JSON list of C-alpha atoms and ligand atoms in Angstrom, two decimals:
[
{"chain": "A", "resi": 1419, "resn": "MET", "atom": "CA", "xyz": [-44.24, -0.29, 76.44]},
{"chain": "A", "resi": 1420, "resn": "ASP", "atom": "CA", "xyz": [-46.38, -3.23, 75.29]},
{"chain": "A", "resi": 1421, "resn": "THR", "atom": "CA", "xyz": [-43.84, -5.67, 73.92]},
{"chain": "A", "resi": 1422, "resn": "ASN", "atom": "CA", "xyz": [-46.28, -8.57, 73.59]},
{"chain": "A", "resi": 1423, "resn": "ARG", "atom": "CA", "xyz": [-46.61, -8.09, 69.88]},
{"chain": "A", "resi": 1424, "resn": "TYR", "atom": "CA", "xyz": [-42.91, -8.78, 69.27]},
{"chain": "A", "resi": 1425, "resn": "PHE", "atom": "CA", "xyz": [-41.76, -12.28, 68.43]},
{"chain": "A", "resi": 1426, "resn": "PHE", "atom": "CA", "xyz": [-39.02, -11.76, 71.04]},
{"chain": "A", "resi": 1427, "resn": "LYS", "atom": "CA", "xyz": [-41.54, -10.83, 73.75]},
{"chain": "A", "resi": 1428, "resn": "ASN", "atom": "CA", "xyz": [-40.06, -13.48, 76.07]},
{"chain": "A", "resi": 1429, "resn": "GLY", "atom": "CA", "xyz": [-36.56, -12.13, 75.59]},
{"chain": "A", "resi": 1430, "resn": "ILE", "atom": "CA", "xyz": [-33.48, -13.49, 73.83]},
{"chain": "A", "resi": 1431, "resn": "ARG", "atom": "CA", "xyz": [-30.47, -15.16, 75.35]},
{"chain": "A", "resi": 1432, "resn": "PHE", "atom": "CA", "xyz": [-27.18, -13.70, 74.13]},
{"chain": "A", "resi": 1433, "resn": "GLU", "atom": "CA", "xyz": [-23.54, -13.58, 75.09]},
{"chain": "A", "resi": 1434, "resn": "CYS", "atom": "CA", "xyz": [-20.84, -12.68, 72.59]},
{"chain": "A", "resi": 1435, "resn": "THR", "atom": "CA", "xyz": [-18.25, -15.44, 72.17]},
{"chain": "A", "resi": 1436, "resn": "ARG", "atom": "CA", "xyz": [-15.94, -12.97, 70.42]},
{"chain": "A", "resi": 1437, "resn": "CYS", "atom": "CA", "xyz": [-15.67, -15.37, 67.49]},
{"chain": "A", "resi": 1438, "resn": "GLY", "atom": "CA", "xyz": [-15.26, -12.43, 65.10]},
{"chain": "A", "resi": 1439, "resn": "ILE", "atom": "CA", "xyz": [-17.76, -13.66, 62.51]},
{"chain": "A", "resi": 1440, "resn": "CYS", "atom": "CA", "xyz": [-19.60, -10.32, 62.51]},
{"chain": "A", "resi": 1441, "resn": "CYS", "atom": "CA", "xyz": [-16.31, -8.40, 62.14]},
{"chain": "A", "resi": 1442, "resn": "THR", "atom": "CA", "xyz": [-15.00, -10.35, 59.17]},
{"chain": "A", "resi": 1443, "resn": "GLY", "atom": "CA", "xyz": [-16.06, -11.60, 55.77]},
{"chain": "A", "resi": 1444, "resn": "GLU", "atom": "CA", "xyz": [-18.73, -9.82, 53.82]},
{"chain": "A", "resi": 1445, "resn": "PRO", "atom": "CA", "xyz": [-18.09, -6.10, 53.32]},
{"chain": "A", "resi": 1446, "resn": "GLY", "atom": "CA", "xyz": [-20.21, -3.62, 55.23]},
{"chain": "A", "resi": 1447, "resn": "THR", "atom": "CA", "xyz": [-20.16, -0.21, 56.82]},
{"chain": "A", "resi": 1448, "resn": "VAL", "atom": "CA", "xyz": [-19.55, 0.49, 60.50]},
{"chain": "A", "resi": 1449, "resn": "TYR", "atom": "CA", "xyz": [-20.78, 3.91, 61.51]},
{"chain": "A", "resi": 1450, "resn": "VAL", "atom": "CA", "xyz": [-18.38, 5.70, 63.87]},
{"chain": "A", "resi": 1451, "resn": "ASN", "atom": "CA", "xyz": [-19.70, 8.91, 65.35]},
{"chain": "A", "resi": 1452, "resn": "LYS", "atom": "CA", "xyz": [-17.43, 11.88, 66.06]},
{"chain": "A", "resi": 1453, "resn": "GLU", "atom": "CA", "xyz": [-17.12, 11.15, 69.76]},
{"chain": "A", "resi": 1454, "resn": "GLU", "atom": "CA", "xyz": [-16.16, 7.55, 68.98]},
{"chain": "A", "resi": 1455, "resn": "VAL", "atom": "CA", "xyz": [-13.52, 8.77, 66.54]},
{"chain": "A", "resi": 1456, "resn": "TYR", "atom": "CA", "xyz": [-11.83, 10.68, 69.37]},
{"chain": "A", "resi": 1457, "resn": "LYS", "atom": "CA", "xyz": [-12.12, 7.75, 71.77]},
{"chain": "A", "resi": 1458, "resn": "ILE", "atom": "CA", "xyz": [-10.55, 5.32, 69.29]},
{"chain": "A", "resi": 1459, "resn": "ALA", "atom": "CA", "xyz": [-7.68, 7.72, 68.52]},
{"chain": "A", "resi": 1460, "resn": "LYS", "atom": "CA", "xyz": [-7.02, 8.19, 72.23]},
{"chain": "A", "resi": 1461, "resn": "TYR", "atom": "CA", "xyz": [-7.14, 4.43, 72.83]},
{"chain": "A", "resi": 1462, "resn": "LEU", "atom": "CA", "xyz": [-4.65, 3.80, 70.03]},
{"chain": "A", "resi": 1463, "resn": "ASN", "atom": "CA", "xyz": [-2.57, 6.74, 71.18]},
{"chain": "A", "resi": 1464, "resn": "ILE", "atom": "CA", "xyz": [-2.52, 8.32, 67.72]},
{"chain": "A", "resi": 1465, "resn": "GLU", "atom": "CA", "xyz": [-3.65, 11.68, 66.35]},
{"chain": "A", "resi": 1466, "resn": "VAL", "atom": "CA", "xyz": [-7.23, 11.91, 65.15]},
{"chain": "A", "resi": 1467, "resn": "ASP", "atom": "CA", "xyz": [-6.00, 12.88, 61.66]},
{"chain": "A", "resi": 1468, "resn": "VAL", "atom": "CA", "xyz": [-3.78, 9.79, 61.52]},
{"chain": "A", "resi": 1469, "resn": "LEU", "atom": "CA", "xyz": [-6.73, 7.62, 62.52]},
{"chain": "A", "resi": 1470, "resn": "LYS", "atom": "CA", "xyz": [-8.97, 9.17, 59.86]},
{"chain": "A", "resi": 1471, "resn": "GLU", "atom": "CA", "xyz": [-6.32, 8.86, 57.17]},
{"chain": "A", "resi": 1472, "resn": "ASN", "atom": "CA", "xyz": [-5.35, 5.26, 57.83]},
{"chain": "A", "resi": 1473, "resn": "TYR", "atom": "CA", "xyz": [-8.35, 3.54, 59.33]},
{"chain": "A", "resi": 1474, "resn": "LEU", "atom": "CA", "xyz": [-11.51, 5.46, 58.43]},
{"chain": "A", "resi": 1475, "resn": "TYR", "atom": "CA", "xyz": [-13.36, 6.89, 55.45]},
{"chain": "A", "resi": 1476, "resn": "PRO", "atom": "CA", "xyz": [-16.15, 9.50, 55.33]},
{"chain": "A", "resi": 1477, "resn": "PHE", "atom": "CA", "xyz": [-19.60, 8.02, 55.82]},
{"chain": "A", "resi": 1478, "resn": "ARG", "atom": "CA", "xyz": [-22.90, 9.84, 56.41]},
{"chain": "A", "resi": 1479, "resn": "ASP", "atom": "CA", "xyz": [-22.16, 12.77, 58.74]},
{"chain": "A", "resi": 1480, "resn": "SER", "atom": "CA", "xyz": [-19.06, 11.09, 60.18]},
{"chain": "A", "resi": 1481, "resn": "TYR", "atom": "CA", "xyz": [-16.93, 8.02, 59.32]},
{"chain": "A", "resi": 1482, "resn": "SER", "atom": "CA", "xyz": [-16.89, 4.29, 58.71]},
{"chain": "A", "resi": 1483, "resn": "ILE", "atom": "CA", "xyz": [-14.07, 1.83, 59.34]},
{"chain": "A", "resi": 1484, "resn": "LYS", "atom": "CA", "xyz": [-11.87, 0.66, 56.49]},
{"chain": "A", "resi": 1485, "resn": "GLU", "atom": "CA", "xyz": [-11.81, -3.01, 55.62]},
{"chain": "A", "resi": 1486, "resn": "LEU", "atom": "CA", "xyz": [-9.16, -5.28, 54.20]},
{"chain": "A", "resi": 1487, "resn": "GLU", "atom": "CA", "xyz": [-9.68, -6.66, 50.70]},
{"chain": "A", "resi": 1488, "resn": "ASN", "atom": "CA", "xyz": [-11.34, -9.76, 52.09]},
{"chain": "A", "resi": 1489, "resn": "GLY", "atom": "CA", "xyz": [-13.92, -7.62, 53.92]},
{"chain": "A", "resi": 1490, "resn": "ASP", "atom": "CA", "xyz": [-12.41, -8.03, 57.39]},
{"chain": "A", "resi": 1491, "resn": "CYS", "atom": "CA", "xyz": [-12.55, -5.00, 59.67]},
{"chain": "A", "resi": 1492, "resn": "ILE", "atom": "CA", "xyz": [-9.13, -3.32, 59.70]},
{"chain": "A", "resi": 1493, "resn": "PHE", "atom": "CA", "xyz": [-9.16, -3.45, 63.50]},
{"chain": "A", "resi": 1494, "resn": "PHE", "atom": "CA", "xyz": [-9.74, -7.19, 63.61]},
{"chain": "A", "resi": 1495, "resn": "LYS", "atom": "CA", "xyz": [-6.45, -8.80, 64.57]},
{"chain": "A", "resi": 1496, "resn": "ASP", "atom": "CA", "xyz": [-7.07, -12.11, 66.28]},
{"chain": "A", "resi": 1497, "resn": "GLY", "atom": "CA", "xyz": [-10.05, -10.41, 67.91]},
{"chain": "A", "resi": 1498, "resn": "CYS", "atom": "CA", "xyz": [-11.17, -6.81, 68.05]},
{"chain": "A", "resi": 1499, "resn": "SER", "atom": "CA", "xyz": [-8.10, -4.65, 68.71]},
{"chain": "A", "resi": 1500, "resn": "ILE", "atom": "CA", "xyz": [-10.24, -1.69, 69.86]},
{"chain": "A", "resi": 1501, "resn": "TYR", "atom": "CA", "xyz": [-12.75, -3.71, 71.88]},
{"chain": "A", "resi": 1502, "resn": "PRO", "atom": "CA", "xyz": [-13.07, -1.32, 74.89]},
{"chain": "A", "resi": 1503, "resn": "VAL", "atom": "CA", "xyz": [-13.83, 1.60, 72.54]},
{"chain": "A", "resi": 1504, "resn": "ARG", "atom": "CA", "xyz": [-15.62, -0.23, 69.73]},
{"chain": "A", "resi": 1505, "resn": "PRO", "atom": "CA", "xyz": [-18.39, 1.80, 68.07]},
{"chain": "A", "resi": 1506, "resn": "MET", "atom": "CA", "xyz": [-22.03, 1.59, 69.16]},
{"chain": "A", "resi": 1507, "resn": "GLN", "atom": "CA", "xyz": [-22.89, -0.27, 65.96]},
{"chain": "A", "resi": 1508, "resn": "CYS", "atom": "CA", "xyz": [-20.60, -3.13, 67.06]},
{"chain": "A", "resi": 1509, "resn": "ARG", "atom": "CA", "xyz": [-21.76, -2.96, 70.68]},
{"chain": "A", "resi": 1510, "resn": "THR", "atom": "CA", "xyz": [-25.39, -3.33, 69.70]},
{"chain": "A", "resi": 1511, "resn": "TYR", "atom": "CA", "xyz": [-25.01, -6.29, 67.32]},
{"chain": "A", "resi": 1512, "resn": "PRO", "atom": "CA", "xyz": [-26.96, -8.55, 66.86]},
{"chain": "A", "resi": 1513, "resn": "PHE", "atom": "CA", "xyz": [-29.86, -6.47, 68.24]},
{"chain": "A", "resi": 1514, "resn": "TRP", "atom": "CA", "xyz": [-30.26, -4.30, 65.17]},
{"chain": "A", "resi": 1515, "resn": "MET", "atom": "CA", "xyz": [-33.61, -3.26, 63.71]},
{"chain": "A", "resi": 1516, "resn": "MET", "atom": "CA", "xyz": [-32.71, -4.90, 60.40]},
{"chain": "A", "resi": 1517, "resn": "ASN", "atom": "CA", "xyz": [-32.02, -8.20, 62.19]},
{"chain": "A", "resi": 1518, "resn": "LEU", "atom": "CA", "xyz": [-35.14, -8.13, 64.35]},
{"chain": "A", "resi": 1519, "resn": "ARG", "atom": "CA", "xyz": [-37.62, -6.82, 61.84]},
{"chain": "A", "resi": 1520, "resn": "ASN", "atom": "CA", "xyz": [-39.13, -10.27, 61.56]},
{"chain": "A", "resi": 1521, "resn": "GLU", "atom": "CA", "xyz": [-38.58, -13.77, 62.84]},
{"chain": "A", "resi": 1522, "resn": "LYS", "atom": "CA", "xyz": [-37.44, -15.10, 59.48]},
{"chain": "A", "resi": 1523, "resn": "ARG", "atom": "CA", "xyz": [-34.56, -12.65, 59.35]},
{"chain": "A", "resi": 1524, "resn": "TRP", "atom": "CA", "xyz": [-33.70, -13.39, 62.99]},
{"chain": "A", "resi": 1525, "resn": "GLU", "atom": "CA", "xyz": [-33.51, -17.13, 62.24]},
{"chain": "A", "resi": 1526, "resn": "GLN", "atom": "CA", "xyz": [-30.90, -16.26, 59.62]},
{"chain": "A", "resi": 1527, "resn": "VAL", "atom": "CA", "xyz": [-28.91, -14.11, 62.07]},
{"chain": "A", "resi": 1528, "resn": "LYS", "atom": "CA", "xyz": [-28.99, -16.97, 64.60]},
{"chain": "A", "resi": 1529, "resn": "LYS", "atom": "CA", "xyz": [-27.16, -19.15, 62.10]},
{"chain": "A", "resi": 1530, "resn": "GLU", "atom": "CA", "xyz": [-24.45, -16.50, 61.70]},
{"chain": "A", "resi": 1531, "resn": "CYS", "atom": "CA", "xyz": [-23.89, -15.54, 65.36]},
{"chain": "A", "resi": 1532, "resn": "PRO", "atom": "CA", "xyz": [-22.99, -18.32, 67.81]},
{"chain": "A", "resi": 1533, "resn": "GLY", "atom": "CA", "xyz": [-23.54, -15.95, 70.75]},
{"chain": "A", "resi": 1534, "resn": "ILE", "atom": "CA", "xyz": [-27.31, -16.06, 70.27]},
{"chain": "A", "resi": 1535, "resn": "GLY", "atom": "CA", "xyz": [-28.85, -18.64, 72.58]},
{"chain": "A", "resi": 1536, "resn": "ASN", "atom": "CA", "xyz": [-26.01, -18.36, 75.13]},
{"chain": "A", "resi": 1537, "resn": "GLY", "atom": "CA", "xyz": [-25.65, -16.23, 78.23]},
{"chain": "A", "resi": 1538, "resn": "ARG", "atom": "CA", "xyz": [-28.26, -14.19, 79.98]},
{"chain": "A", "resi": 1539, "resn": "ILE", "atom": "CA", "xyz": [-31.72, -13.33, 78.72]},
{"chain": "A", "resi": 1540, "resn": "TYR", "atom": "CA", "xyz": [-32.15, -9.82, 77.32]},
{"chain": "A", "resi": 1541, "resn": "THR", "atom": "CA", "xyz": [-35.74, -8.78, 77.97]},
{"chain": "A", "resi": 1542, "resn": "ALA", "atom": "CA", "xyz": [-37.87, -7.37, 75.17]},
{"chain": "A", "resi": 1543, "resn": "ASP", "atom": "CA", "xyz": [-37.62, -3.92, 76.79]},
{"chain": "A", "resi": 1544, "resn": "GLU", "atom": "CA", "xyz": [-33.82, -4.13, 76.88]},
{"chain": "A", "resi": 1545, "resn": "ILE", "atom": "CA", "xyz": [-33.74, -5.25, 73.26]},
{"chain": "A", "resi": 1546, "resn": "ILE", "atom": "CA", "xyz": [-35.94, -2.34, 72.20]},
{"chain": "A", "resi": 1547, "resn": "GLU", "atom": "CA", "xyz": [-33.62, 0.05, 74.04]},
{"chain": "A", "resi": 1548, "resn": "ILE", "atom": "CA", "xyz": [-30.58, -1.44, 72.31]},
{"chain": "A", "resi": 1549, "resn": "ILE", "atom": "CA", "xyz": [-32.30, -1.17, 68.92]},
{"chain": "A", "resi": 1550, "resn": "ASN", "atom": "CA", "xyz": [-33.01, 2.49, 69.66]},
{"chain": "A", "resi": 1551, "resn": "ASN", "atom": "CA", "xyz": [-29.36, 3.11, 70.57]},
{"chain": "A", "resi": 1552, "resn": "SER", "atom": "CA", "xyz": [-27.99, 1.44, 67.47]},
{"chain": "A", "resi": 1553, "resn": "PRO", "atom": "CA", "xyz": [-27.09, 3.67, 64.53]},
{"chain": "A", "resi": 1554, "resn": "ILE", "atom": "CA", "xyz": [-28.07, 0.95, 62.05]},
{"chain": "B", "resi": 2662, "resn": "SF4", "atom": "S1", "xyz": [-20.86, -13.18, 65.52]},
{"chain": "B", "resi": 2662, "resn": "SF4", "atom": "FE1", "xyz": [-21.90, -13.01, 67.53]},
{"chain": "B", "resi": 2662, "resn": "SF4", "atom": "S2", "xyz": [-20.64, -14.22, 68.94]},
{"chain": "B", "resi": 2662, "resn": "SF4", "atom": "FE2", "xyz": [-19.38, -13.81, 67.11]},
{"chain": "B", "resi": 2662, "resn": "SF4", "atom": "S3", "xyz": [-18.25, -11.87, 67.59]},
{"chain": "B", "resi": 2662, "resn": "SF4", "atom": "FE3", "xyz": [-20.12, -11.28, 66.52]},
{"chain": "B", "resi": 2662, "resn": "SF4", "atom": "S4", "xyz": [-21.62, -10.89, 68.17]},
{"chain": "B", "resi": 2662, "resn": "SF4", "atom": "FE4", "xyz": [-19.95, -12.08, 69.07]}
]
């Protein structure tokens, strides 16, 4: 793939600091596919129906995660309480299409996420692959 036309053609350094900024605050949806629903239930050692009833709500062809009144993810308790089984949408942040659609938007995201600029360099090809794997 010719990635030279992307503003991130030289790659982007990123390592999550697990600060929780992207899991808290402003309300949003977090798409959880059906396989992820089962994985989260298993991880929490609860029935799938109990998970759906207490932590999820229907969204698109599957579910999204409930939030507290302040917009925080219901699973955010001094860090992500389902980190090993967190949904693909969370795993792929900040490399979402909506964040990388242009440099101006990316500059905004950089101000919100302290992990950007730290850690290893993700190549443009890797970033494109992550974008393609993200449900958002
Ligand atoms: S805002 Fe960035 S550094 Fe903080 S938890 Fe989210 S991805 Fe990690």
